[in-house]
PDB file of C-alpha atoms and ligand atoms in Angstrom:
ATOM      1  CA  GLU A   1      23.787 -42.139 -17.974  1.00  0.00           C
ATOM      2  CA  ASP A   2      21.701 -39.922 -15.664  1.00  0.00           C
ATOM      3  CA  PRO A   3      18.988 -37.881 -17.330  1.00  0.00           C
ATOM      4  CA  ILE A   4      19.593 -34.135 -17.284  1.00  0.00           C
ATOM      5  CA  PRO A   5      18.814 -32.671 -13.842  1.00  0.00           C
ATOM      6  CA  VAL A   6      16.017 -30.126 -13.466  1.00  0.00           C
ATOM      7  CA  LEU A   7      18.213 -27.883 -11.336  1.00  0.00           C
ATOM      8  CA  GLN A   8      21.927 -28.045 -10.789  1.00  0.00           C
ATOM      9  CA  ALA A   9      23.720 -25.409  -8.720  1.00  0.00           C
ATOM     10  CA  GLU A  10      27.340 -25.194  -7.681  1.00  0.00           C
ATOM     11  CA  GLY A  11      28.486 -22.496  -5.277  1.00  0.00           C
ATOM     12  CA  LEU A  12      25.525 -20.427  -6.418  1.00  0.00           C
ATOM     13  CA  THR A  13      25.677 -17.008  -4.784  1.00  0.00           C
ATOM     14  CA  LYS A  14      23.500 -13.954  -5.277  1.00  0.00           C
ATOM     15  CA  ARG A  15      24.045 -10.601  -3.582  1.00  0.00           C
ATOM     16  CA  TYR A  16      22.010  -7.445  -3.819  1.00  0.00           C
ATOM     17  CA  GLY A  17      24.620  -4.856  -2.907  1.00  0.00           C
ATOM     18  CA  ARG A  18      25.887  -6.051   0.473  1.00  0.00           C
ATOM     19  CA  ARG A  19      22.892  -8.247   1.218  1.00  0.00           C
ATOM     20  CA  VAL A  20      23.483 -11.927   0.550  1.00  0.00           C
ATOM     21  CA  ALA A  21      20.288 -13.563  -0.743  1.00  0.00           C
ATOM     22  CA  LEU A  22      21.870 -16.915  -1.672  1.00  0.00           C
ATOM     23  CA  SER A  23      25.186 -18.141  -0.362  1.00  0.00           C
ATOM     24  CA  GLU A  24      27.210 -20.970  -1.916  1.00  0.00           C
ATOM     25  CA  VAL A  25      24.183 -23.095  -2.782  1.00  0.00           C
ATOM     26  CA  ASP A  26      24.840 -26.594  -4.139  1.00  0.00           C
ATOM     27  CA  LEU A  27      21.924 -28.573  -5.554  1.00  0.00           C
ATOM     28  CA  ARG A  28      21.302 -31.434  -7.907  1.00  0.00           C
ATOM     29  CA  VAL A  29      17.634 -32.168  -8.464  1.00  0.00           C
ATOM     30  CA  PRO A  30      16.907 -35.192 -10.693  1.00  0.00           C
ATOM     31  CA  ALA A  31      14.693 -34.903 -13.778  1.00  0.00           C
ATOM     32  CA  GLY A  32      10.939 -35.280 -13.661  1.00  0.00           C
ATOM     33  CA  ARG A  33      10.447 -34.205 -10.056  1.00  0.00           C
ATOM     34  CA  VAL A  34       7.889 -31.943  -8.455  1.00  0.00           C
ATOM     35  CA  VAL A  35      10.131 -29.840  -6.256  1.00  0.00           C
ATOM     36  CA  GLY A  36       8.978 -27.980  -3.164  1.00  0.00           C
ATOM     37  CA  LEU A  37      11.037 -25.003  -2.049  1.00  0.00           C
ATOM     38  CA  VAL A  38      10.241 -23.893   1.489  1.00  0.00           C
ATOM     39  CA  GLY A  39      11.659 -21.377   3.905  1.00  0.00           C
ATOM     40  CA  PRO A  40      10.753 -18.321   5.933  1.00  0.00           C
ATOM     41  CA  ASN A  41      10.484 -14.753   4.605  1.00  0.00           C
ATOM     42  CA  GLY A  42      13.730 -13.573   3.145  1.00  0.00           C
ATOM     43  CA  ALA A  43      15.243 -17.069   2.895  1.00  0.00           C
ATOM     44  CA  GLY A  44      16.097 -16.596  -0.786  1.00  0.00           C
ATOM     45  CA  LYS A  45      13.282 -18.545  -2.471  1.00  0.00           C
ATOM     46  CA  THR A  46      12.213 -15.860  -4.919  1.00  0.00           C
ATOM     47  CA  THR A  47      15.839 -15.132  -5.714  1.00  0.00           C
ATOM     48  CA  LEU A  48      16.489 -18.782  -6.604  1.00  0.00           C
ATOM     49  CA  LEU A  49      13.366 -18.956  -8.790  1.00  0.00           C
ATOM     50  CA  ASN A  50      14.203 -15.686 -10.550  1.00  0.00           C
ATOM     51  CA  LEU A  51      17.713 -16.990 -11.248  1.00  0.00           C
ATOM     52  CA  ALA A  52      16.209 -20.193 -12.672  1.00  0.00           C
ATOM     53  CA  CYS A  53      14.047 -18.165 -15.047  1.00  0.00           C
ATOM     54  CA  GLY A  54      16.933 -16.036 -16.234  1.00  0.00           C
ATOM     55  CA  LEU A  55      15.451 -12.877 -14.705  1.00  0.00           C
ATOM     56  CA  LEU A  56      18.531 -12.454 -12.506  1.00  0.00           C
ATOM     57  CA  GLU A  57      22.225 -13.248 -13.001  1.00  0.00           C
ATOM     58  CA  PRO A  58      24.234 -15.059 -10.315  1.00  0.00           C
ATOM     59  CA  THR A  59      26.887 -12.994  -8.537  1.00  0.00           C
ATOM     60  CA  SER A  60      29.109 -16.092  -8.567  1.00  0.00           C
ATOM     61  CA  GLY A  61      28.864 -19.838  -8.936  1.00  0.00           C
ATOM     62  CA  SER A  62      26.798 -21.624 -11.528  1.00  0.00           C
ATOM     63  CA  LEU A  63      23.232 -22.676 -12.128  1.00  0.00           C
ATOM     64  CA  ARG A  64      21.875 -24.963 -14.816  1.00  0.00           C
ATOM     65  CA  VAL A  65      18.187 -25.495 -15.488  1.00  0.00           C
ATOM     66  CA  LEU A  66      17.288 -28.469 -17.690  1.00  0.00           C
ATOM     67  CA  GLY A  67      20.972 -28.635 -18.526  1.00  0.00           C
ATOM     68  CA  SER A  68      21.306 -25.057 -19.795  1.00  0.00           C
ATOM     69  CA  ARG A  69      22.367 -21.805 -18.278  1.00  0.00           C
ATOM     70  CA  PRO A  70      19.210 -19.728 -17.763  1.00  0.00           C
ATOM     71  CA  ALA A  71      19.025 -16.587 -19.847  1.00  0.00           C
ATOM     72  CA  ALA A  72      16.283 -14.090 -20.495  1.00  0.00           C
ATOM     73  CA  SER A  73      16.144 -15.472 -24.022  1.00  0.00           C
ATOM     74  CA  ALA A  74      13.185 -16.690 -26.048  1.00  0.00           C
ATOM     75  CA  ALA A  75      14.752 -20.161 -26.190  1.00  0.00           C
ATOM     76  CA  HIS A  76      14.995 -20.493 -22.387  1.00  0.00           C
ATOM     77  CA  LEU A  77      11.605 -18.931 -21.703  1.00  0.00           C
ATOM     78  CA  ALA A  78       9.993 -21.354 -24.168  1.00  0.00           C
ATOM     79  CA  ARG A  79      11.240 -24.304 -22.074  1.00  0.00           C
ATOM     80  CA  VAL A  80      10.436 -22.797 -18.687  1.00  0.00           C
ATOM     81  CA  GLY A  81       7.013 -21.457 -17.704  1.00  0.00           C
ATOM     82  CA  PHE A  82       7.108 -18.986 -14.824  1.00  0.00           C
ATOM     83  CA  VAL A  83       4.207 -17.953 -12.617  1.00  0.00           C
ATOM     84  CA  ALA A  84       5.423 -15.074 -10.448  1.00  0.00           C
ATOM     85  CA  GLN A  85       4.084 -14.228  -6.982  1.00  0.00           C
ATOM     86  CA  ASN A  86       1.855 -11.369  -8.053  1.00  0.00           C
ATOM     87  CA  THR A  87       1.590 -12.076 -11.725  1.00  0.00           C
ATOM     88  CA  PRO A  88       0.937  -8.895 -13.607  1.00  0.00           C
ATOM     89  CA  VAL A  89      -2.089  -8.883 -15.885  1.00  0.00           C
ATOM     90  CA  TYR A  90      -3.279  -6.172 -18.244  1.00  0.00           C
ATOM     91  CA  PRO A  91      -6.331  -4.912 -16.310  1.00  0.00           C
ATOM     92  CA  SER A  92      -8.270  -3.671 -19.336  1.00  0.00           C
ATOM     93  CA  PHE A  93      -7.599  -6.836 -21.381  1.00  0.00           C
ATOM     94  CA  SER A  94     -10.085  -9.669 -21.151  1.00  0.00           C
ATOM     95  CA  VAL A  95      -9.159 -13.263 -20.313  1.00  0.00           C
ATOM     96  CA  ALA A  96      -9.493 -14.125 -24.030  1.00  0.00           C
ATOM     97  CA  ASP A  97      -7.238 -11.160 -24.959  1.00  0.00           C
ATOM     98  CA  HIS A  98      -4.551 -12.581 -22.672  1.00  0.00           C
ATOM     99  CA  LEU A  99      -4.767 -15.919 -24.491  1.00  0.00           C
ATOM    100  CA  ARG A 100      -4.540 -14.169 -27.886  1.00  0.00           C
ATOM    101  CA  LEU A 101      -1.460 -12.295 -26.695  1.00  0.00           C
ATOM    102  CA  GLY A 102       0.069 -15.549 -25.443  1.00  0.00           C
ATOM    103  CA  ALA A 103      -0.553 -17.166 -28.823  1.00  0.00           C
ATOM    104  CA  ARG A 104       1.241 -14.332 -30.614  1.00  0.00           C
ATOM    105  CA  LEU A 105       4.247 -14.398 -28.305  1.00  0.00           C
ATOM    106  CA  ASN A 106       4.782 -18.168 -28.055  1.00  0.00           C
ATOM    107  CA  PRO A 107       5.525 -20.358 -31.057  1.00  0.00           C
ATOM    108  CA  CYS A 108       4.440 -23.585 -29.307  1.00  0.00           C
ATOM    109  CA  TRP A 109       1.228 -22.102 -27.897  1.00  0.00           C
ATOM    110  CA  ASP A 110      -1.528 -24.672 -27.284  1.00  0.00           C
ATOM    111  CA  GLN A 111      -4.784 -22.715 -27.644  1.00  0.00           C
ATOM    112  CA  ASP A 112      -6.898 -25.807 -27.157  1.00  0.00           C
ATOM    113  CA  LEU A 113      -5.279 -26.539 -23.805  1.00  0.00           C
ATOM    114  CA  ALA A 114      -5.643 -22.884 -22.761  1.00  0.00           C
ATOM    115  CA  GLU A 115      -9.351 -22.779 -23.591  1.00  0.00           C
ATOM    116  CA  ARG A 116     -10.058 -26.078 -21.845  1.00  0.00           C
ATOM    117  CA  ARG A 117      -8.275 -24.933 -18.701  1.00  0.00           C
ATOM    118  CA  ILE A 118     -10.077 -21.566 -18.668  1.00  0.00           C
ATOM    119  CA  SER A 119     -13.457 -23.242 -18.907  1.00  0.00           C
ATOM    120  CA  ARG A 120     -12.523 -25.986 -16.412  1.00  0.00           C
ATOM    121  CA  VAL A 121     -11.705 -23.431 -13.704  1.00  0.00           C
ATOM    122  CA  GLY A 122     -14.805 -21.386 -14.514  1.00  0.00           C
ATOM    123  CA  LEU A 123     -13.182 -18.252 -15.924  1.00  0.00           C
ATOM    124  CA  ASN A 124     -15.299 -16.174 -18.289  1.00  0.00           C
ATOM    125  CA  PRO A 125     -13.284 -15.408 -21.466  1.00  0.00           C
ATOM    126  CA  GLY A 126     -14.925 -11.973 -21.730  1.00  0.00           C
ATOM    127  CA  GLN A 127     -14.043 -10.907 -18.191  1.00  0.00           C
ATOM    128  CA  LYS A 128     -11.591  -8.016 -17.857  1.00  0.00           C
ATOM    129  CA  ALA A 129      -8.456  -9.220 -16.050  1.00  0.00           C
ATOM    130  CA  GLY A 130      -8.542  -6.197 -13.723  1.00  0.00           C
ATOM    131  CA  ARG A 131     -11.772  -7.562 -12.245  1.00  0.00           C
ATOM    132  CA  LEU A 132     -10.490 -11.071 -11.462  1.00  0.00           C
ATOM    133  CA  SER A 133      -9.997 -12.174  -7.860  1.00  0.00           C
ATOM    134  CA  GLY A 134      -6.505 -13.110  -6.697  1.00  0.00           C
ATOM    135  CA  GLY A 135      -7.274 -16.807  -7.133  1.00  0.00           C
ATOM    136  CA  GLN A 136      -8.733 -16.324 -10.625  1.00  0.00           C
ATOM    137  CA  ARG A 137      -5.719 -14.269 -11.608  1.00  0.00           C
ATOM    138  CA  ALA A 138      -3.469 -17.095 -10.392  1.00  0.00           C
ATOM    139  CA  GLN A 139      -5.448 -19.507 -12.623  1.00  0.00           C
ATOM    140  CA  LEU A 140      -5.073 -17.205 -15.639  1.00  0.00           C
ATOM    141  CA  ALA A 141      -1.318 -16.881 -15.050  1.00  0.00           C
ATOM    142  CA  LEU A 142      -0.995 -20.658 -14.714  1.00  0.00           C
ATOM    143  CA  THR A 143      -2.947 -21.215 -17.921  1.00  0.00           C
ATOM    144  CA  ILE A 144      -0.732 -18.814 -19.855  1.00  0.00           C
ATOM    145  CA  ALA A 145       2.440 -20.440 -18.493  1.00  0.00           C
ATOM    146  CA  ALA A 146       1.180 -23.978 -19.249  1.00  0.00           C
ATOM    147  CA  ALA A 147      -0.116 -23.248 -22.755  1.00  0.00           C
ATOM    148  CA  LYS A 148       3.475 -22.592 -23.821  1.00  0.00           C
ATOM    149  CA  ARG A 149       3.962 -26.343 -23.295  1.00  0.00           C
ATOM    150  CA  PRO A 150       7.117 -25.864 -21.195  1.00  0.00           C
ATOM    151  CA  GLU A 151       9.295 -28.703 -19.923  1.00  0.00           C
ATOM    152  CA  LEU A 152       9.432 -27.058 -16.498  1.00  0.00           C
ATOM    153  CA  LEU A 153       6.877 -24.933 -14.662  1.00  0.00           C
ATOM    154  CA  ILE A 154       8.052 -22.659 -11.863  1.00  0.00           C
ATOM    155  CA  PHE A 155       5.570 -21.213  -9.367  1.00  0.00           C
ATOM    156  CA  ASP A 156       6.461 -18.592  -6.773  1.00  0.00           C
ATOM    157  CA  GLU A 157       4.006 -19.123  -3.900  1.00  0.00           C
ATOM    158  CA  PRO A 158       1.134 -20.187  -6.148  1.00  0.00           C
ATOM    159  CA  ALA A 159      -1.409 -20.419  -3.318  1.00  0.00           C
ATOM    160  CA  ALA A 160      -0.485 -17.110  -1.668  1.00  0.00           C
ATOM    161  CA  ALA A 161      -3.633 -15.344  -2.886  1.00  0.00           C
ATOM    162  CA  LEU A 162      -5.955 -18.095  -1.657  1.00  0.00           C
ATOM    163  CA  ASP A 163      -7.652 -18.554   1.684  1.00  0.00           C
ATOM    164  CA  PRO A 164      -6.482 -21.548   3.759  1.00  0.00           C
ATOM    165  CA  LEU A 165      -9.521 -23.673   2.848  1.00  0.00           C
ATOM    166  CA  ALA A 166      -9.031 -23.200  -0.877  1.00  0.00           C
ATOM    167  CA  ARG A 167      -5.266 -23.813  -0.809  1.00  0.00           C
ATOM    168  CA  GLU A 168      -5.153 -27.574  -0.611  1.00  0.00           C
ATOM    169  CA  GLY A 169      -7.653 -28.214  -3.397  1.00  0.00           C
ATOM    170  CA  PHE A 170      -5.938 -25.656  -5.586  1.00  0.00           C
ATOM    171  CA  LEU A 171      -2.491 -27.175  -5.095  1.00  0.00           C
ATOM    172  CA  VAL A 172      -3.616 -30.765  -5.645  1.00  0.00           C
ATOM    173  CA  ASN A 173      -5.455 -29.714  -8.796  1.00  0.00           C
ATOM    174  CA  LEU A 174      -2.395 -27.762  -9.915  1.00  0.00           C
ATOM    175  CA  MET A 175      -0.148 -30.793  -9.529  1.00  0.00           C
ATOM    176  CA  GLU A 176      -2.553 -33.092 -11.392  1.00  0.00           C
ATOM    177  CA  PHE A 177      -2.530 -30.595 -14.215  1.00  0.00           C
ATOM    178  CA  VAL A 178       1.284 -30.424 -14.227  1.00  0.00           C
ATOM    179  CA  ALA A 179       1.455 -34.242 -14.273  1.00  0.00           C
ATOM    180  CA  ASP A 180      -0.924 -34.343 -17.263  1.00  0.00           C
ATOM    181  CA  LEU A 181       1.360 -31.909 -19.058  1.00  0.00           C
ATOM    182  CA  GLY A 182       4.304 -34.229 -18.414  1.00  0.00           C
ATOM    183  CA  ALA A 183       6.323 -31.293 -17.081  1.00  0.00           C
ATOM    184  CA  SER A 184       8.618 -30.987 -14.083  1.00  0.00           C
ATOM    185  CA  ALA A 185       7.658 -28.356 -11.528  1.00  0.00           C
ATOM    186  CA  VAL A 186       9.219 -26.229  -8.830  1.00  0.00           C
ATOM    187  CA  LEU A 187       6.995 -24.404  -6.388  1.00  0.00           C
ATOM    188  CA  SER A 188       7.762 -22.314  -3.349  1.00  0.00           C
ATOM    189  CA  SER A 189       5.833 -21.815  -0.140  1.00  0.00           C
ATOM    190  CA  HIS A 190       6.266 -20.530   3.395  1.00  0.00           C
ATOM    191  CA  LEU A 191       4.394 -23.560   4.618  1.00  0.00           C
ATOM    192  CA  LEU A 192       5.853 -27.050   4.552  1.00  0.00           C
ATOM    193  CA  GLY A 193       2.341 -28.408   5.167  1.00  0.00           C
ATOM    194  CA  ASP A 194       1.132 -26.864   1.917  1.00  0.00           C
ATOM    195  CA  ILE A 195       3.546 -28.689  -0.297  1.00  0.00           C
ATOM    196  CA  GLU A 196       4.752 -31.848   1.429  1.00  0.00           C
ATOM    197  CA  GLN A 197       1.718 -33.728   0.069  1.00  0.00           C
ATOM    198  CA  ILE A 198       2.335 -32.863  -3.550  1.00  0.00           C
ATOM    199  CA  CYS A 199       6.124 -32.739  -3.884  1.00  0.00           C
ATOM    200  CA  ASP A 200       8.549 -35.587  -4.354  1.00  0.00           C
ATOM    201  CA  TYR A 201      11.673 -33.530  -3.785  1.00  0.00           C
ATOM    202  CA  LEU A 202      12.126 -30.980  -1.020  1.00  0.00           C
ATOM    203  CA  ILE A 203      14.524 -28.066  -0.629  1.00  0.00           C
ATOM    204  CA  VAL A 204      14.534 -26.116   2.635  1.00  0.00           C
ATOM    205  CA  LEU A 205      16.209 -22.719   2.407  1.00  0.00           C
ATOM    206  CA  CYS A 206      17.027 -20.602   5.426  1.00  0.00           C
ATOM    207  CA  GLU A 207      19.070 -17.408   5.553  1.00  0.00           C
ATOM    208  CA  ALA A 208      20.451 -17.829   2.056  1.00  0.00           C
ATOM    209  CA  ARG A 209      21.558 -21.438   2.556  1.00  0.00           C
ATOM    210  CA  VAL A 210      20.191 -24.881   1.804  1.00  0.00           C
ATOM    211  CA  GLN A 211      19.322 -26.565   5.107  1.00  0.00           C
ATOM    212  CA  ILE A 212      17.821 -29.756   3.674  1.00  0.00           C
ATOM    213  CA  ALA A 213      17.527 -31.123   0.148  1.00  0.00           C
ATOM    214  CA  GLY A 214      16.401 -34.551  -0.924  1.00  0.00           C
ATOM    215  CA  GLU A 215      13.704 -36.944  -2.034  1.00  0.00           C
ATOM    216  CA  VAL A 216      10.684 -36.586   0.253  1.00  0.00           C
ATOM    217  CA  GLU A 217      10.462 -40.381   0.645  1.00  0.00           C
ATOM    218  CA  GLU A 218      14.072 -40.590   1.822  1.00  0.00           C
ATOM    219  CA  LEU A 219      13.663 -37.654   4.189  1.00  0.00           C
ATOM    220  CA  LEU A 220      10.561 -39.264   5.698  1.00  0.00           C
ATOM    221  CA  ALA A 221      12.287 -42.655   5.997  1.00  0.00           C
ATOM    222  CA  GLY A 222      15.216 -40.979   7.757  1.00  0.00           C
ATOM    223  CA  HIS A 223      12.803 -39.271  10.108  1.00  0.00           C
ATOM    224  CA  ARG A 224      11.021 -42.559  10.857  1.00  0.00           C
ATOM    225  CA  ARG A 225      14.354 -44.263  11.604  1.00  0.00           C
ATOM    226  CA  LEU A 226      15.245 -41.444  13.984  1.00  0.00           C
ATOM    227  CA  VAL A 227      11.928 -41.707  15.797  1.00  0.00           C
ATOM    228  CA  ALA A 228      12.237 -45.517  16.040  1.00  0.00           C
ATOM    229  CA  ARG A 229      15.765 -45.262  17.458  1.00  0.00           C
ATOM    230  CA  ARG A 230      14.600 -42.739  20.029  1.00  0.00           C
ATOM    231  CA  GLU A 231      11.811 -45.106  21.088  1.00  0.00           C
ATOM    232  CA  GLU A 232      14.343 -47.922  21.552  1.00  0.00           C
ATOM    233  CA  LEU A 233      16.394 -45.819  23.961  1.00  0.00           C
TER     234      LEU A 233
HETATM  235  P1  ATP B 301       9.562 -14.187   0.848  1.00  0.00           P
HETATM  236  O1  ATP B 301       9.051 -15.487   1.351  1.00  0.00           O
HETATM  237  O2  ATP B 301       9.375 -13.078   1.834  1.00  0.00           O
HETATM  238  O3  ATP B 301       9.098 -13.849  -0.528  1.00  0.00           O
HETATM  239  P2  ATP B 301      12.088 -15.169  -0.154  1.00  0.00           P
HETATM  240  O4  ATP B 301      12.504 -16.426   0.506  1.00  0.00           O
HETATM  241  O5  ATP B 301      11.443 -15.274  -1.480  1.00  0.00           O
HETATM  242  O6  ATP B 301      11.168 -14.344   0.828  1.00  0.00           O
HETATM  243  P3  ATP B 301      13.929 -13.345  -1.402  1.00  0.00           P
HETATM  244  O7  ATP B 301      12.850 -12.469  -1.932  1.00  0.00           O
HETATM  245  O8  ATP B 301      14.684 -14.173  -2.368  1.00  0.00           O
HETATM  246  O9  ATP B 301      13.384 -14.274  -0.220  1.00  0.00           O
HETATM  247  O10 ATP B 301      14.935 -12.402  -0.610  1.00  0.00           O
HETATM  248  C1  ATP B 301      16.157 -12.863  -0.026  1.00  0.00           C
HETATM  249  C2  ATP B 301      16.882 -11.686   0.620  1.00  0.00           C
HETATM  250  O11 ATP B 301      17.312 -10.761  -0.397  1.00  0.00           O
HETATM  251  C3  ATP B 301      16.035 -10.880   1.573  1.00  0.00           C
HETATM  252  O12 ATP B 301      16.864 -10.487   2.628  1.00  0.00           O
HETATM  253  C4  ATP B 301      15.593  -9.675   0.764  1.00  0.00           C
HETATM  254  O13 ATP B 301      15.394  -8.572   1.611  1.00  0.00           O
HETATM  255  C5  ATP B 301      16.748  -9.471  -0.172  1.00  0.00           C
HETATM  256  N1  ATP B 301      16.337  -8.920  -1.481  1.00  0.00           N
HETATM  257  C6  ATP B 301      15.482  -9.510  -2.358  1.00  0.00           C
HETATM  258  N2  ATP B 301      15.356  -8.767  -3.484  1.00  0.00           N
HETATM  259  C7  ATP B 301      16.146  -7.683  -3.307  1.00  0.00           C
HETATM  260  C8  ATP B 301      16.471  -6.546  -4.097  1.00  0.00           C
HETATM  261  N3  ATP B 301      15.970  -6.397  -5.318  1.00  0.00           N
HETATM  262  N4  ATP B 301      17.322  -5.654  -3.595  1.00  0.00           N
HETATM  263  C9  ATP B 301      17.840  -5.799  -2.354  1.00  0.00           C
HETATM  264  N5  ATP B 301      17.600  -6.856  -1.559  1.00  0.00           N
HETATM  265  C10 ATP B 301      16.760  -7.775  -2.018  1.00  0.00           C
END
């Protein structure tokens, strides 16, 4: 039998008042994938990720994440690590204070992993979080999400705070880290170029609908076939 999919949506619809953010979305993403979610502003990416974390409820249809219905419950949040677009930090708390807080809130907290990651990316444990750059803050948020030892990590535009030169290195490093954790991952971006290198499953959202979804290898093979056929003509 198939392993439990990372994401499974059927007729998933989300409205904010009269605005439709997701319309009748069907998805089935196999286990163990690094999933890239791309689309222009307002396509519905953040809405889909917030639904997956249990921060929002669908208007209609169904969504399962790792086989369960997402809920803002301790049990769901222990399995799913979420790094939001502008992750809030407590400005007057130090980096080390954030790790202590994480340890108190999460039963499976891996302090060793958190400390190694902090030192690897050059964060000073005594630094007040309010004084971190956008990129350093993104690293702190990632560390906190990963130290919970989740089965799935969800990132909403993880490279948004970084300059174009820093983006690629950051994302490759991020994906190596996720692979070491043995977790699945979903990350969103405006830019296909940012994530095509690191994802093995791609979802393209546009105006609340899924335009393309599939294994990157299959999508590329399909594209190559199309190009070859055109050259034959
Ligand atoms: P971006 O790349 O700009 O972050 P996105 O793909 O993440 O966009 P969403 O944030 O999911 O898109 O928004 C989808 C649609 O829903 C947009 O039209 C947006 O204006 C609308 N929307 C999002 N959040 C709300 C809200 N809380 N109330 C009303 N409308 C909202």
